[in-house]
PDB file of C-alpha atoms in Angstrom:
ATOM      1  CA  UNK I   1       0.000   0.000   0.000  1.00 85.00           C
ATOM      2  CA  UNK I   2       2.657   2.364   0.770  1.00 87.00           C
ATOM      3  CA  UNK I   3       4.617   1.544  -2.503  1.00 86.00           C
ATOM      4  CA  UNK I   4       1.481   2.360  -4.452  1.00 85.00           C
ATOM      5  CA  UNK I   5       1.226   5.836  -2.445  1.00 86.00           C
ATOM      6  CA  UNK I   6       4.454   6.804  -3.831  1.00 86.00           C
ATOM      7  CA  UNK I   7       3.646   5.852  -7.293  1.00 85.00           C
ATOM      8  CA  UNK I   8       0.969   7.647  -7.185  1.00 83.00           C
ATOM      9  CA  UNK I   9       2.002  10.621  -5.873  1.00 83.00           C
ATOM     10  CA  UNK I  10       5.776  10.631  -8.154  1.00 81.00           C
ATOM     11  CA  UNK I  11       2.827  10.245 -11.021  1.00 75.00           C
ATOM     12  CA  UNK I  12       0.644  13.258  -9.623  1.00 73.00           C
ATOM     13  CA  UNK I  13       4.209  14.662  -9.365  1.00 75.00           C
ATOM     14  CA  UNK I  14       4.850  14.095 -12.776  1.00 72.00           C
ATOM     15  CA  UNK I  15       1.765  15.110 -14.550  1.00 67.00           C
ATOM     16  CA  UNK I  16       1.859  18.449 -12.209  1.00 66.00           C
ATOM     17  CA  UNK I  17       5.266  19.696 -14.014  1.00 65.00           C
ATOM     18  CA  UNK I  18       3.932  18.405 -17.168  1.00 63.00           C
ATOM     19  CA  UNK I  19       1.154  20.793 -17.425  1.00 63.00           C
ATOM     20  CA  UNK I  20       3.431  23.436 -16.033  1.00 61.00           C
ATOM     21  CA  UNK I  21       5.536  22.938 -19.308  1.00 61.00           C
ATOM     22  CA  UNK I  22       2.220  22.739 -21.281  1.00 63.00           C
ATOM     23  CA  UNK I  23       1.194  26.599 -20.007  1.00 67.00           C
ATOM     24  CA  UNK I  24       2.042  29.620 -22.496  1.00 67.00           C
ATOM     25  CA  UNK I  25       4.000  32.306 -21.607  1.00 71.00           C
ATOM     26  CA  UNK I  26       1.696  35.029 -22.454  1.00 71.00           C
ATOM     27  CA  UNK I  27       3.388  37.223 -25.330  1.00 63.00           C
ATOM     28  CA  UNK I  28       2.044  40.984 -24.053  1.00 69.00           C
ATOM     29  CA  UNK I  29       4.662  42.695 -22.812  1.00 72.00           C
ATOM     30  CA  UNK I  30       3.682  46.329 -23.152  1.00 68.00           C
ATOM     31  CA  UNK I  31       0.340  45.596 -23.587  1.00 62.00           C
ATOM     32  CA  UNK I  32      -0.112  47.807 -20.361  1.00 70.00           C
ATOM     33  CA  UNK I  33      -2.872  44.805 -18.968  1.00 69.00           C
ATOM     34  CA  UNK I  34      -1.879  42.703 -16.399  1.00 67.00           C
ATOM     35  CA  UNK I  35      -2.531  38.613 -17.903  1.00 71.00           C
ATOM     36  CA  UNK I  36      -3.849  36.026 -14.525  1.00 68.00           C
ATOM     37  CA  UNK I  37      -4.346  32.720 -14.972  1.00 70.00           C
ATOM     38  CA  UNK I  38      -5.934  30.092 -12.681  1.00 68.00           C
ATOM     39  CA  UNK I  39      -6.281  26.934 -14.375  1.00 62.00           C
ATOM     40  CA  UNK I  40      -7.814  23.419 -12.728  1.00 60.00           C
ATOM     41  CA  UNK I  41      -8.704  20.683 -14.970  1.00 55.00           C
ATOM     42  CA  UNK I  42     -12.113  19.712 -14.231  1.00 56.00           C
ATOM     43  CA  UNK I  43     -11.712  15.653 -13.243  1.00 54.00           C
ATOM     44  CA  UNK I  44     -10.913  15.256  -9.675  1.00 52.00           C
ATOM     45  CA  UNK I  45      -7.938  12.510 -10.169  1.00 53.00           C
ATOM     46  CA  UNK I  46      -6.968  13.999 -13.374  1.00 54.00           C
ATOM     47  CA  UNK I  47      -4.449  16.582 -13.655  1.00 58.00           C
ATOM     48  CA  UNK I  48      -4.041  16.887 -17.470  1.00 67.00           C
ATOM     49  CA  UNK I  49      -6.910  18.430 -19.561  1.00 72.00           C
ATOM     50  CA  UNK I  50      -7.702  19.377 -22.538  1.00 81.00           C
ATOM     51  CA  UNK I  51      -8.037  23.258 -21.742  1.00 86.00           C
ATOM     52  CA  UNK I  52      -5.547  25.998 -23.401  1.00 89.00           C
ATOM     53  CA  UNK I  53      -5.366  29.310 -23.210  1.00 89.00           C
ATOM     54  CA  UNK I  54      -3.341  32.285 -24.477  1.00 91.00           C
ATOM     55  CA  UNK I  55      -2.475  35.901 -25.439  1.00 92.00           C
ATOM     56  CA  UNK I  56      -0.048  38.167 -27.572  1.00 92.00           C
ATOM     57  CA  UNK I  57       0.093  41.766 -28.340  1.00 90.00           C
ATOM     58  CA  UNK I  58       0.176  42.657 -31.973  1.00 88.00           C
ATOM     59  CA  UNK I  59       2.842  44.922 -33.527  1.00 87.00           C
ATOM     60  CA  UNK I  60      -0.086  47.813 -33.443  1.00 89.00           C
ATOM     61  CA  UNK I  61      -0.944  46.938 -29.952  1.00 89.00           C
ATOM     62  CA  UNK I  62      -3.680  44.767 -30.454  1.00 92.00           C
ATOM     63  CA  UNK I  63      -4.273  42.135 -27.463  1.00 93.00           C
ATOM     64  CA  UNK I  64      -5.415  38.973 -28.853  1.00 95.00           C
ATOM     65  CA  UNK I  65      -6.724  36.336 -25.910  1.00 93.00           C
ATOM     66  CA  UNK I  66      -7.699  33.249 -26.778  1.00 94.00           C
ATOM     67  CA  UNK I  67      -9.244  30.618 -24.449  1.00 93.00           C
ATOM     68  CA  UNK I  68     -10.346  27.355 -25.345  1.00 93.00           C
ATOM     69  CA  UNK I  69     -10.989  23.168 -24.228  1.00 92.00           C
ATOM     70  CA  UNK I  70     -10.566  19.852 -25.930  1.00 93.00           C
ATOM     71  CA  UNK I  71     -13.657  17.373 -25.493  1.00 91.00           C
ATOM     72  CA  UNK I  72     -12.387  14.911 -22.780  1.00 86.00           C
ATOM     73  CA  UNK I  73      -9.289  14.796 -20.344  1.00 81.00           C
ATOM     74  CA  UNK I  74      -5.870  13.324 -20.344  1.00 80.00           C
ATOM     75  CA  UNK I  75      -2.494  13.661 -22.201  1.00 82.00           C
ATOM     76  CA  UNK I  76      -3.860  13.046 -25.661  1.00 88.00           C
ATOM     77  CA  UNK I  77      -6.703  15.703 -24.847  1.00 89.00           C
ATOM     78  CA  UNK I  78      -3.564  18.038 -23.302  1.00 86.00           C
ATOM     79  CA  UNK I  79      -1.142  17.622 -26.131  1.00 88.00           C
ATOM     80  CA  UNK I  80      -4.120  18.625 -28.960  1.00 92.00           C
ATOM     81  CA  UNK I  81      -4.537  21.668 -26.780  1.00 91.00           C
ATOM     82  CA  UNK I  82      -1.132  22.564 -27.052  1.00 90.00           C
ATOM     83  CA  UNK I  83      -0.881  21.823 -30.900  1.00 93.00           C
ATOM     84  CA  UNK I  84      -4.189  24.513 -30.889  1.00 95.00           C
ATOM     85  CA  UNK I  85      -2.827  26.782 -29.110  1.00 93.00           C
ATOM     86  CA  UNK I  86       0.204  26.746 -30.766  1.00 93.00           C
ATOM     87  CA  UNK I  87      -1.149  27.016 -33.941  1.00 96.00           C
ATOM     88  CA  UNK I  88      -3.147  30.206 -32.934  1.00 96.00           C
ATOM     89  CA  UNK I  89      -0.212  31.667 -31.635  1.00 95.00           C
ATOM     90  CA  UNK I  90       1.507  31.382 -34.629  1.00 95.00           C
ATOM     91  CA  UNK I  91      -1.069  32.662 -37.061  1.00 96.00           C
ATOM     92  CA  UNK I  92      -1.742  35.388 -34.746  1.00 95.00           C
ATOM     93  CA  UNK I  93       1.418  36.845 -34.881  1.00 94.00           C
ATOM     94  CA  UNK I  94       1.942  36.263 -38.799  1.00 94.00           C
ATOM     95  CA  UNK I  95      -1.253  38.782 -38.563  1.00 93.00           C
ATOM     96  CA  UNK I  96      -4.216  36.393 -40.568  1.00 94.00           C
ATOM     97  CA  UNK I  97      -7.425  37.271 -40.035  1.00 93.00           C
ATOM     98  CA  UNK I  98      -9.702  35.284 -37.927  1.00 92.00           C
ATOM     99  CA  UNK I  99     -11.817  33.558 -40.414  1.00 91.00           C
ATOM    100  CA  UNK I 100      -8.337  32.095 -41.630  1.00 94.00           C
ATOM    101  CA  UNK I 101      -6.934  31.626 -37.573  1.00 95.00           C
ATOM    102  CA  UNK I 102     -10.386  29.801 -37.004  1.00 95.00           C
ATOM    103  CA  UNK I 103     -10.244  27.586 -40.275  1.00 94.00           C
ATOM    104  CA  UNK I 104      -6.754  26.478 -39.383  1.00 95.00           C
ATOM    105  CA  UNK I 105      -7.476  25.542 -35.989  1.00 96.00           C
ATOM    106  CA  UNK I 106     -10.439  23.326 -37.296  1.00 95.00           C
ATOM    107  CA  UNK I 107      -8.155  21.607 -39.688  1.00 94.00           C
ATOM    108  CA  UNK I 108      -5.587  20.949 -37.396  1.00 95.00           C
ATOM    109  CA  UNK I 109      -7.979  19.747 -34.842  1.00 95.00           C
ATOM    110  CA  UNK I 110      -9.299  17.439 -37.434  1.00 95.00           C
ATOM    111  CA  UNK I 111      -6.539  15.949 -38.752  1.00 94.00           C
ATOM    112  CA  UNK I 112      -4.624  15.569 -35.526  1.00 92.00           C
ATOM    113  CA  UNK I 113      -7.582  14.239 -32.829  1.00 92.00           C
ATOM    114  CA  UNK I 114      -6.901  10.883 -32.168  1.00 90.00           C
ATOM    115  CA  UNK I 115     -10.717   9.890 -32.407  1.00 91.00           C
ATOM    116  CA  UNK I 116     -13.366  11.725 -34.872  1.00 91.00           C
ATOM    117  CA  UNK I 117     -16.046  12.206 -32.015  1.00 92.00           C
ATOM    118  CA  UNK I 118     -13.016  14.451 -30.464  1.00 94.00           C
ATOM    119  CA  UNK I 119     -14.151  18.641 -30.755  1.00 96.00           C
ATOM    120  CA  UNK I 120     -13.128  22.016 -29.312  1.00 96.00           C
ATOM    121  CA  UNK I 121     -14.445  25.026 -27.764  1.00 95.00           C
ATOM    122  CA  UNK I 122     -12.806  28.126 -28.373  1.00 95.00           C
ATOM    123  CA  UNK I 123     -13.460  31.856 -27.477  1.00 94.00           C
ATOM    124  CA  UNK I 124     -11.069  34.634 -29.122  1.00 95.00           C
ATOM    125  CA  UNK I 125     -11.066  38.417 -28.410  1.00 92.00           C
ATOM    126  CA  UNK I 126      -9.410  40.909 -30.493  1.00 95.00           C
ATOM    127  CA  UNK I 127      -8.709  43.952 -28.053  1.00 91.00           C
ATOM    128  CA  UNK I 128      -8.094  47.022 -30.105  1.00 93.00           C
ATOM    129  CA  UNK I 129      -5.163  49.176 -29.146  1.00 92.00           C
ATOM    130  CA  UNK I 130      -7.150  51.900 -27.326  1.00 91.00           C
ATOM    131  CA  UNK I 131      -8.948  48.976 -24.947  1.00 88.00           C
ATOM    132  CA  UNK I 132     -12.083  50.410 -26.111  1.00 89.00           C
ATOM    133  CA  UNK I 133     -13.413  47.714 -27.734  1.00 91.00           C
ATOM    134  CA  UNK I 134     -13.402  44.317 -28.791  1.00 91.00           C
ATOM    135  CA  UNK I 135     -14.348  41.597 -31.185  1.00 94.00           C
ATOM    136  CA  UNK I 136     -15.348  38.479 -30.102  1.00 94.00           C
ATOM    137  CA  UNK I 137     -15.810  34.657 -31.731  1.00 94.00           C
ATOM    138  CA  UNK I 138     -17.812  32.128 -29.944  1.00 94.00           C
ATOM    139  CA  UNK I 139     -17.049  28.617 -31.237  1.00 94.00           C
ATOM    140  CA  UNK I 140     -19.247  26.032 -29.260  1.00 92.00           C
ATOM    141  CA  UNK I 141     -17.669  28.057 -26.071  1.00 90.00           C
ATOM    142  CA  UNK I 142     -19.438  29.712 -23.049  1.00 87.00           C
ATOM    143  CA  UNK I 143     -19.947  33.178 -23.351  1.00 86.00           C
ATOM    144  CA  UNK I 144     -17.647  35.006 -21.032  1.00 84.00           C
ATOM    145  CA  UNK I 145     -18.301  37.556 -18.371  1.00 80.00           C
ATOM    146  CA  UNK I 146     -17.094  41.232 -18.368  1.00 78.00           C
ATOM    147  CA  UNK I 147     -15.674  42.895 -15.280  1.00 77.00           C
ATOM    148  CA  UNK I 148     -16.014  46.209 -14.641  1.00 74.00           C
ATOM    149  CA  UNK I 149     -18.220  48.647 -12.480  1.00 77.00           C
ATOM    150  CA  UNK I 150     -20.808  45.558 -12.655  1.00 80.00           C
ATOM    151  CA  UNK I 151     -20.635  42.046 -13.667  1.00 79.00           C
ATOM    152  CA  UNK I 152     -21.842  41.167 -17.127  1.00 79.00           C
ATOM    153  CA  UNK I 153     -22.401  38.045 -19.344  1.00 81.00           C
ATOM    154  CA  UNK I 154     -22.065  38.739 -22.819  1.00 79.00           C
ATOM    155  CA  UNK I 155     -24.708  36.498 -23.593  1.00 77.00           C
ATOM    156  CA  UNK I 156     -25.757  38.930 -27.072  1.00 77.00           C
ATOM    157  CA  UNK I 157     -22.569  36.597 -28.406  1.00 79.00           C
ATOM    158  CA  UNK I 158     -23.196  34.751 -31.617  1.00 84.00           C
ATOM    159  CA  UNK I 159     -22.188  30.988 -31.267  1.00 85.00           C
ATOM    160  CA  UNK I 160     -21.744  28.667 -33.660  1.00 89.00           C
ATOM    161  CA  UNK I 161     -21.229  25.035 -33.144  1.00 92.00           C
ATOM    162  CA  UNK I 162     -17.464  23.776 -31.784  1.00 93.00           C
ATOM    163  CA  UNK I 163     -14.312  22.639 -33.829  1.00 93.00           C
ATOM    164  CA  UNK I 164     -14.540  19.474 -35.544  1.00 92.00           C
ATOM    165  CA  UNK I 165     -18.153  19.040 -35.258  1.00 92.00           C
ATOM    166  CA  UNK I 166     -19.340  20.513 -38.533  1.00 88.00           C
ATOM    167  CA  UNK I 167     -17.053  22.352 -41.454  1.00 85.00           C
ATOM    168  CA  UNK I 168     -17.086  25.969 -41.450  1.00 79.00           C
ATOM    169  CA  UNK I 169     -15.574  28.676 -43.392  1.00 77.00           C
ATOM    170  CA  UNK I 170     -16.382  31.795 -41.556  1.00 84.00           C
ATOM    171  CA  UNK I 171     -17.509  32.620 -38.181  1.00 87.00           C
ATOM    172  CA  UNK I 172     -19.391  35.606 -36.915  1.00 90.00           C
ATOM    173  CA  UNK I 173     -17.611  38.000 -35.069  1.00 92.00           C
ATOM    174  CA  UNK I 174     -19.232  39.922 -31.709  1.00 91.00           C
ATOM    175  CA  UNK I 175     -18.624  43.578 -31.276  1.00 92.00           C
ATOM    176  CA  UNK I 176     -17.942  44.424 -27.407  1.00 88.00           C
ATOM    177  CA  UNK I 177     -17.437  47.719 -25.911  1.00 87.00           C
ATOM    178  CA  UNK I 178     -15.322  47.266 -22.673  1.00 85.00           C
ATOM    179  CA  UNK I 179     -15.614  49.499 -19.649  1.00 81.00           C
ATOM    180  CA  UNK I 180     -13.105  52.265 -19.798  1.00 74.00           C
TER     181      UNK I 180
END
């Protein structure tokens, strides 16, 4: 019993600095926001998800945030999360527009999930330089809630269904205005 504590917790151990390593480093340095993260994957024994997150600053000062989860939990879910978020970090800062960042992301869901049931939610904001405003895409995720001198969901989002569930070439955008 007290040899298959310790495995258990060197594998708790284990998957702990594992999704340490599978966390961005958000790319906003003088964005002039301060970036917090809290992240818990949602099974109680499991430590690796499918969730991913990020954000980078554009060369015009643009914040892009992007926040998203795989269907399921584990290290397959974890690792497609990364190759997501990856991806959207990459076409983000080559500057494509977000029909083309969203298309991507559905191919390379679909041709790297390891089952064809797999999907993914994903929410992206486009924060304009002045922090004025914002556009918003809804894919399959939860709307999110705005902070400010009140509390507010932005349930007036447009969704459209998640990543790998149907084929899409476009998806509508949200205008926000943000609390100044």
């Amino acid at each position: 019993t007290e040899r298959a504590l310790q495995e258990q917790q060197l594998h708790a151990e284990e998957n702990t600095r594992l999704e340490r390593g599978l966390l961005p480093s958000p790319l906003i340095a003088g964005a002039g926001v301060l970036f917090a993260a809290r992240y818990q994957a949602g099974g109680r024994r499991l430590l690796l998800g499918g969730d991913f997150y990020d954000a980078v600053r554009g060369r015009d000062g643009t914040l892009h945030v992007m926040i998203g989860d795989v269907s399921g939990h584990g290290p397959d879910e974890a690792a497609l999360g990364v190759r997501l978020r990856i991806a959207w970090r990459a076409l983000v800062l080559a500057s494509r527009p977000s029909d083309e960042i969203l298309a991507t992301l559905q191919q390379v869901l679909v041709h790297e999930r390891h089952r064809e049931y797999i999907f993914a939610t994903v929410c992206t904001l486009t924060i304009s330089p002045d922090r004025r405003t914002a556009s918003m895409h809804l894919v399959g995720h939860p709307a999110p809630l705005l902070i400010g001198d009140n509390v507010r969901l932005l349930s007036e989002a447009k969704v459209v269904p998640p990543l790998g569930v149907v084929t899409r070439t476009s998806w509508p955008a949200t205008d926000v205005e943000l609390p100044t």
